[in-house]
């Protein structure tokens, strides 16, 4: 476990052997590595390709940091999710000098001031690499959580990226990491990677103590060789005791329990133990999140209410920026309880003193379920720097799941030795056949981020009438897009026609001829969000505009006026308000999805008085992320770009820019390419003197922002 690194000078002969072992590693590598880190480090130096497996607490993050410091050229880090991308981005920006460009996508900007580049991407953004093949000095690619290769279409994209990098950059060093798999060599076998090595490490750096929970009693047990026979009982409630003593607890629950808020009642006993936050740094994080959500007296967030007493919520539909703030809040030890779904399984480094697995539903194959469980257990216990201290965490399992838990924990997990790319495409959803063929044949249009077949279909003149109608409806003579409010004010016939035209464009890049009712409803809900987005509205503004529309703000204001003017009684006022339903809005769903047949209302059929602000936040983010960014952006913007190429219609180019970038303003597009969010662009843009691919030149009054820690952090690397 490498514990001998945390001891004082040796007291015994046994201590001396370990002490010499540690010193010899330092002499060889120049670092205080554990044996696992040292062995992996040496293999990475020696071989072109190295694939290894290690538990979540094996110190992989520190190893990566040391590799990043050593490499003199450009680095790409491939992660499975945007959540993990965010964590890497923060850590690496803090780790390296400002002259090293760190971006969550691949782009060549700040050229004049950059000595090398580190790009952190998901596999979906990997195609951008090949646009810059002649410019990039690529020396290392880290594939973190590489078991993603097992996951359907995303696994195919991952494998495709590995093969394309190996083909286009044959001398680049590639490192694959996985948690808890027995055969990491599968990554080398399935891609026929030469000059490689592999290792499956089993050593952990943090201990685990397992506890069974039943009817408010807690008993110790071992999942390996349990001779306690259920007699080792913890006297009291270990969760209450831990929280009362300032320890932190992760409670893994179903997302539905967070959405319907039933977790508040289930865990009320523990929630009541958490005290109001007073730490200024913690309050700064809470205030930043409040401003990002746009919370006010009318729009109240349960998430923020809980955060004020040291309780956080973490799941995939919380906006990425909000998750980043929450993760900082946790890692700075401001949180006592975290209610989380499977997002923490994806390798996010948020350790807790205690992990209570109260939801035993894991997705994927049996191997994937085993890996998910082991990754979750890895969140229990945090590595400290205390000398002569044994670090450990508690893992609590409900009695009903104990046998299945032990079985999965003790079972080995394997990677497939054959890539999904090399398997048959029979029984594959027709919506993904183009992607599969393009991955296999390397027939992507890198500029439009679509397959060559999809581009060919979108370039058809059969779509010209639809495109022209949208241009006449969405863009005025000055190239300014319609607002979301103005879209809602259009006649229902015009809105239906716009929806039909957009549906025709979207369906044209697929092999189908029509969308399901559910898909059409998602598209319908997405249109005003798209319009607000392309107007450059901040996230809080979009949430606020949706809130006003769905909660019938104009109706509620009129009703209040009538009450104030004596036209209706207070009883009638409350009656009309209670009977007014929230407007229909379909839940967000990634498109295409032919299985999403029937529209599902986000809020059901509740009164406007019952609108859930947090649920609206989650759904708005899902629309911006899953629907606009991942589903609609590429095919819609490509259609308008192709139309512009054929007709030189500047409106089409303008709308293509709006859809792809969220803006048609050249300065804002450059700022996006430099990694600024729209929220940051709003305050930084007035301070820009010049901006292009070479550098940002700020006005002299940029120093006005230096007093604001958050704003200074965003701009300092470009000063």
PDB file of N, CA, C and O in Angstrom, residues 266-294:
ATOM      1  N   UNK A 266     -36.359  10.562   3.664  1.00  0.00           N
ATOM      2  CA  UNK A 266     -35.629   9.329   3.982  1.00  0.00           C
ATOM      3  C   UNK A 266     -34.418   9.610   4.866  1.00  0.00           C
ATOM      4  O   UNK A 266     -34.124   8.844   5.794  1.00  0.00           O
ATOM      5  N   UNK A 267     -33.713  10.708   4.587  1.00  0.00           N
ATOM      6  CA  UNK A 267     -32.466  10.994   5.303  1.00  0.00           C
ATOM      7  C   UNK A 267     -32.588  12.220   6.211  1.00  0.00           C
ATOM      8  O   UNK A 267     -31.587  12.857   6.542  1.00  0.00           O
ATOM      9  N   UNK A 268     -33.812  12.537   6.625  1.00  0.00           N
ATOM     10  CA  UNK A 268     -34.058  13.733   7.448  1.00  0.00           C
ATOM     11  C   UNK A 268     -33.219  13.732   8.724  1.00  0.00           C
ATOM     12  O   UNK A 268     -32.730  14.775   9.177  1.00  0.00           O
ATOM     13  N   UNK A 269     -33.047  12.547   9.317  1.00  0.00           N
ATOM     14  CA  UNK A 269     -32.286  12.403  10.567  1.00  0.00           C
ATOM     15  C   UNK A 269     -30.858  12.924  10.415  1.00  0.00           C
ATOM     16  O   UNK A 269     -30.320  13.581  11.318  1.00  0.00           O
ATOM     17  N   UNK A 270     -30.247  12.654   9.248  1.00  0.00           N
ATOM     18  CA  UNK A 270     -28.850  13.051   9.028  1.00  0.00           C
ATOM     19  C   UNK A 270     -28.755  14.483   8.524  1.00  0.00           C
ATOM     20  O   UNK A 270     -27.809  15.208   8.869  1.00  0.00           O
ATOM     21  N   UNK A 271     -29.718  14.884   7.724  1.00  0.00           N
ATOM     22  CA  UNK A 271     -29.748  16.267   7.232  1.00  0.00           C
ATOM     23  C   UNK A 271     -29.842  17.241   8.396  1.00  0.00           C
ATOM     24  O   UNK A 271     -29.208  18.303   8.410  1.00  0.00           O
ATOM     25  N   UNK A 272     -30.640  16.858   9.431  1.00  0.00           N
ATOM     26  CA  UNK A 272     -30.844  17.733  10.584  1.00  0.00           C
ATOM     27  C   UNK A 272     -29.564  17.977  11.379  1.00  0.00           C
ATOM     28  O   UNK A 272     -29.460  18.957  12.122  1.00  0.00           O
ATOM     29  N   UNK A 273     -28.570  17.109  11.220  1.00  0.00           N
ATOM     30  CA  UNK A 273     -27.309  17.248  11.965  1.00  0.00           C
ATOM     31  C   UNK A 273     -26.386  18.302  11.368  1.00  0.00           C
ATOM     32  O   UNK A 273     -25.434  18.740  12.019  1.00  0.00           O
ATOM     33  N   UNK A 274     -26.628  18.698  10.126  1.00  0.00           N
ATOM     34  CA  UNK A 274     -25.720  19.618   9.429  1.00  0.00           C
ATOM     35  C   UNK A 274     -25.985  21.062   9.844  1.00  0.00           C
ATOM     36  O   UNK A 274     -27.136  21.498   9.920  1.00  0.00           O
ATOM     37  N   UNK A 275     -24.912  21.779  10.103  1.00  0.00           N
ATOM     38  CA  UNK A 275     -25.005  23.146  10.622  1.00  0.00           C
ATOM     39  C   UNK A 275     -24.846  24.179   9.506  1.00  0.00           C
ATOM     40  O   UNK A 275     -24.243  23.915   8.467  1.00  0.00           O
ATOM     41  N   UNK A 276     -25.363  25.360   9.764  1.00  0.00           N
ATOM     42  CA  UNK A 276     -25.281  26.444   8.781  1.00  0.00           C
ATOM     43  C   UNK A 276     -23.823  26.814   8.511  1.00  0.00           C
ATOM     44  O   UNK A 276     -23.005  26.910   9.419  1.00  0.00           O
ATOM     45  N   UNK A 277     -23.508  27.011   7.242  1.00  0.00           N
ATOM     46  CA  UNK A 277     -22.150  27.354   6.803  1.00  0.00           C
ATOM     47  C   UNK A 277     -21.840  28.810   7.155  1.00  0.00           C
ATOM     48  O   UNK A 277     -22.648  29.713   6.912  1.00  0.00           O
ATOM     49  N   UNK A 278     -20.649  29.032   7.718  1.00  0.00           N
ATOM     50  CA  UNK A 278     -20.216  30.404   8.028  1.00  0.00           C
ATOM     51  C   UNK A 278     -18.875  30.748   7.393  1.00  0.00           C
ATOM     52  O   UNK A 278     -18.491  31.915   7.349  1.00  0.00           O
ATOM     53  N   UNK A 279     -18.143  29.744   6.898  1.00  0.00           N
ATOM     54  CA  UNK A 279     -16.824  29.976   6.319  1.00  0.00           C
ATOM     55  C   UNK A 279     -16.923  30.907   5.104  1.00  0.00           C
ATOM     56  O   UNK A 279     -17.700  30.646   4.182  1.00  0.00           O
ATOM     57  N   UNK A 280     -16.161  32.012   5.087  1.00  0.00           N
ATOM     58  CA  UNK A 280     -16.260  32.986   3.984  1.00  0.00           C
ATOM     59  C   UNK A 280     -15.988  32.370   2.605  1.00  0.00           C
ATOM     60  O   UNK A 280     -16.646  32.730   1.623  1.00  0.00           O
ATOM     61  N   UNK A 281     -15.019  31.464   2.526  1.00  0.00           N
ATOM     62  CA  UNK A 281     -14.694  30.835   1.240  1.00  0.00           C
ATOM     63  C   UNK A 281     -15.858  29.986   0.748  1.00  0.00           C
ATOM     64  O   UNK A 281     -16.204  30.001  -0.441  1.00  0.00           O
ATOM     65  N   UNK A 282     -16.480  29.242   1.670  1.00  0.00           N
ATOM     66  CA  UNK A 282     -17.637  28.416   1.308  1.00  0.00           C
ATOM     67  C   UNK A 282     -18.796  29.295   0.846  1.00  0.00           C
ATOM     68  O   UNK A 282     -19.477  28.989  -0.143  1.00  0.00           O
ATOM     69  N   UNK A 283     -19.016  30.399   1.549  1.00  0.00           N
ATOM     70  CA  UNK A 283     -20.107  31.318   1.190  1.00  0.00           C
ATOM     71  C   UNK A 283     -19.856  31.957  -0.179  1.00  0.00           C
ATOM     72  O   UNK A 283     -20.798  32.239  -0.922  1.00  0.00           O
ATOM     73  N   UNK A 284     -18.586  32.153  -0.514  1.00  0.00           N
ATOM     74  CA  UNK A 284     -18.229  32.688  -1.833  1.00  0.00           C
ATOM     75  C   UNK A 284     -18.649  31.708  -2.929  1.00  0.00           C
ATOM     76  O   UNK A 284     -19.198  32.115  -3.965  1.00  0.00           O
ATOM     77  N   UNK A 285     -18.405  30.396  -2.705  1.00  0.00           N
ATOM     78  CA  UNK A 285     -18.829  29.381  -3.680  1.00  0.00           C
ATOM     79  C   UNK A 285     -20.351  29.361  -3.810  1.00  0.00           C
ATOM     80  O   UNK A 285     -20.893  29.264  -4.916  1.00  0.00           O
ATOM     81  N   UNK A 286     -21.045  29.444  -2.676  1.00  0.00           N
ATOM     82  CA  UNK A 286     -22.517  29.421  -2.687  1.00  0.00           C
ATOM     83  C   UNK A 286     -23.063  30.632  -3.437  1.00  0.00           C
ATOM     84  O   UNK A 286     -23.993  30.521  -4.240  1.00  0.00           O
ATOM     85  N   UNK A 287     -22.462  31.789  -3.200  1.00  0.00           N
ATOM     86  CA  UNK A 287     -22.912  33.011  -3.869  1.00  0.00           C
ATOM     87  C   UNK A 287     -22.655  32.952  -5.376  1.00  0.00           C
ATOM     88  O   UNK A 287     -23.488  33.403  -6.177  1.00  0.00           O
ATOM     89  N   UNK A 288     -21.512  32.355  -5.762  1.00  0.00           N
ATOM     90  CA  UNK A 288     -21.213  32.193  -7.190  1.00  0.00           C
ATOM     91  C   UNK A 288     -22.266  31.305  -7.856  1.00  0.00           C
ATOM     92  O   UNK A 288     -22.735  31.586  -8.966  1.00  0.00           O
ATOM     93  N   UNK A 289     -22.657  30.242  -7.172  1.00  0.00           N
ATOM     94  CA  UNK A 289     -23.671  29.332  -7.708  1.00  0.00           C
ATOM     95  C   UNK A 289     -25.037  30.009  -7.755  1.00  0.00           C
ATOM     96  O   UNK A 289     -25.801  29.829  -8.706  1.00  0.00           O
ATOM     97  N   UNK A 290     -25.337  30.795  -6.745  1.00  0.00           N
ATOM     98  CA  UNK A 290     -26.612  31.536  -6.714  1.00  0.00           C
ATOM     99  C   UNK A 290     -26.718  32.473  -7.912  1.00  0.00           C
ATOM    100  O   UNK A 290     -27.757  32.537  -8.585  1.00  0.00           O
ATOM    101  N   UNK A 291     -25.644  33.190  -8.195  1.00  0.00           N
ATOM    102  CA  UNK A 291     -25.643  34.107  -9.342  1.00  0.00           C
ATOM    103  C   UNK A 291     -25.757  33.349 -10.659  1.00  0.00           C
ATOM    104  O   UNK A 291     -26.419  33.806 -11.594  1.00  0.00           O
ATOM    105  N   UNK A 292     -25.108  32.190 -10.743  1.00  0.00           N
ATOM    106  CA  UNK A 292     -25.146  31.394 -11.976  1.00  0.00           C
ATOM    107  C   UNK A 292     -26.552  30.863 -12.240  1.00  0.00           C
ATOM    108  O   UNK A 292     -27.019  30.847 -13.378  1.00  0.00           O
ATOM    109  N   UNK A 293     -27.262  30.441 -11.180  1.00  0.00           N
ATOM    110  CA  UNK A 293     -28.632  29.944 -11.329  1.00  0.00           C
ATOM    111  C   UNK A 293     -29.640  31.079 -11.494  1.00  0.00           C
ATOM    112  O   UNK A 293     -30.711  30.887 -12.072  1.00  0.00           O
ATOM    113  N   UNK A 294     -29.325  32.246 -10.942  1.00  0.00           N
ATOM    114  CA  UNK A 294     -30.286  33.349 -10.978  1.00  0.00           C
ATOM    115  C   UNK A 294     -31.360  33.210  -9.918  1.00  0.00           C
ATOM    116  O   UNK A 294     -32.509  33.614 -10.116  1.00  0.00           O
TER     117      UNK A 294
END
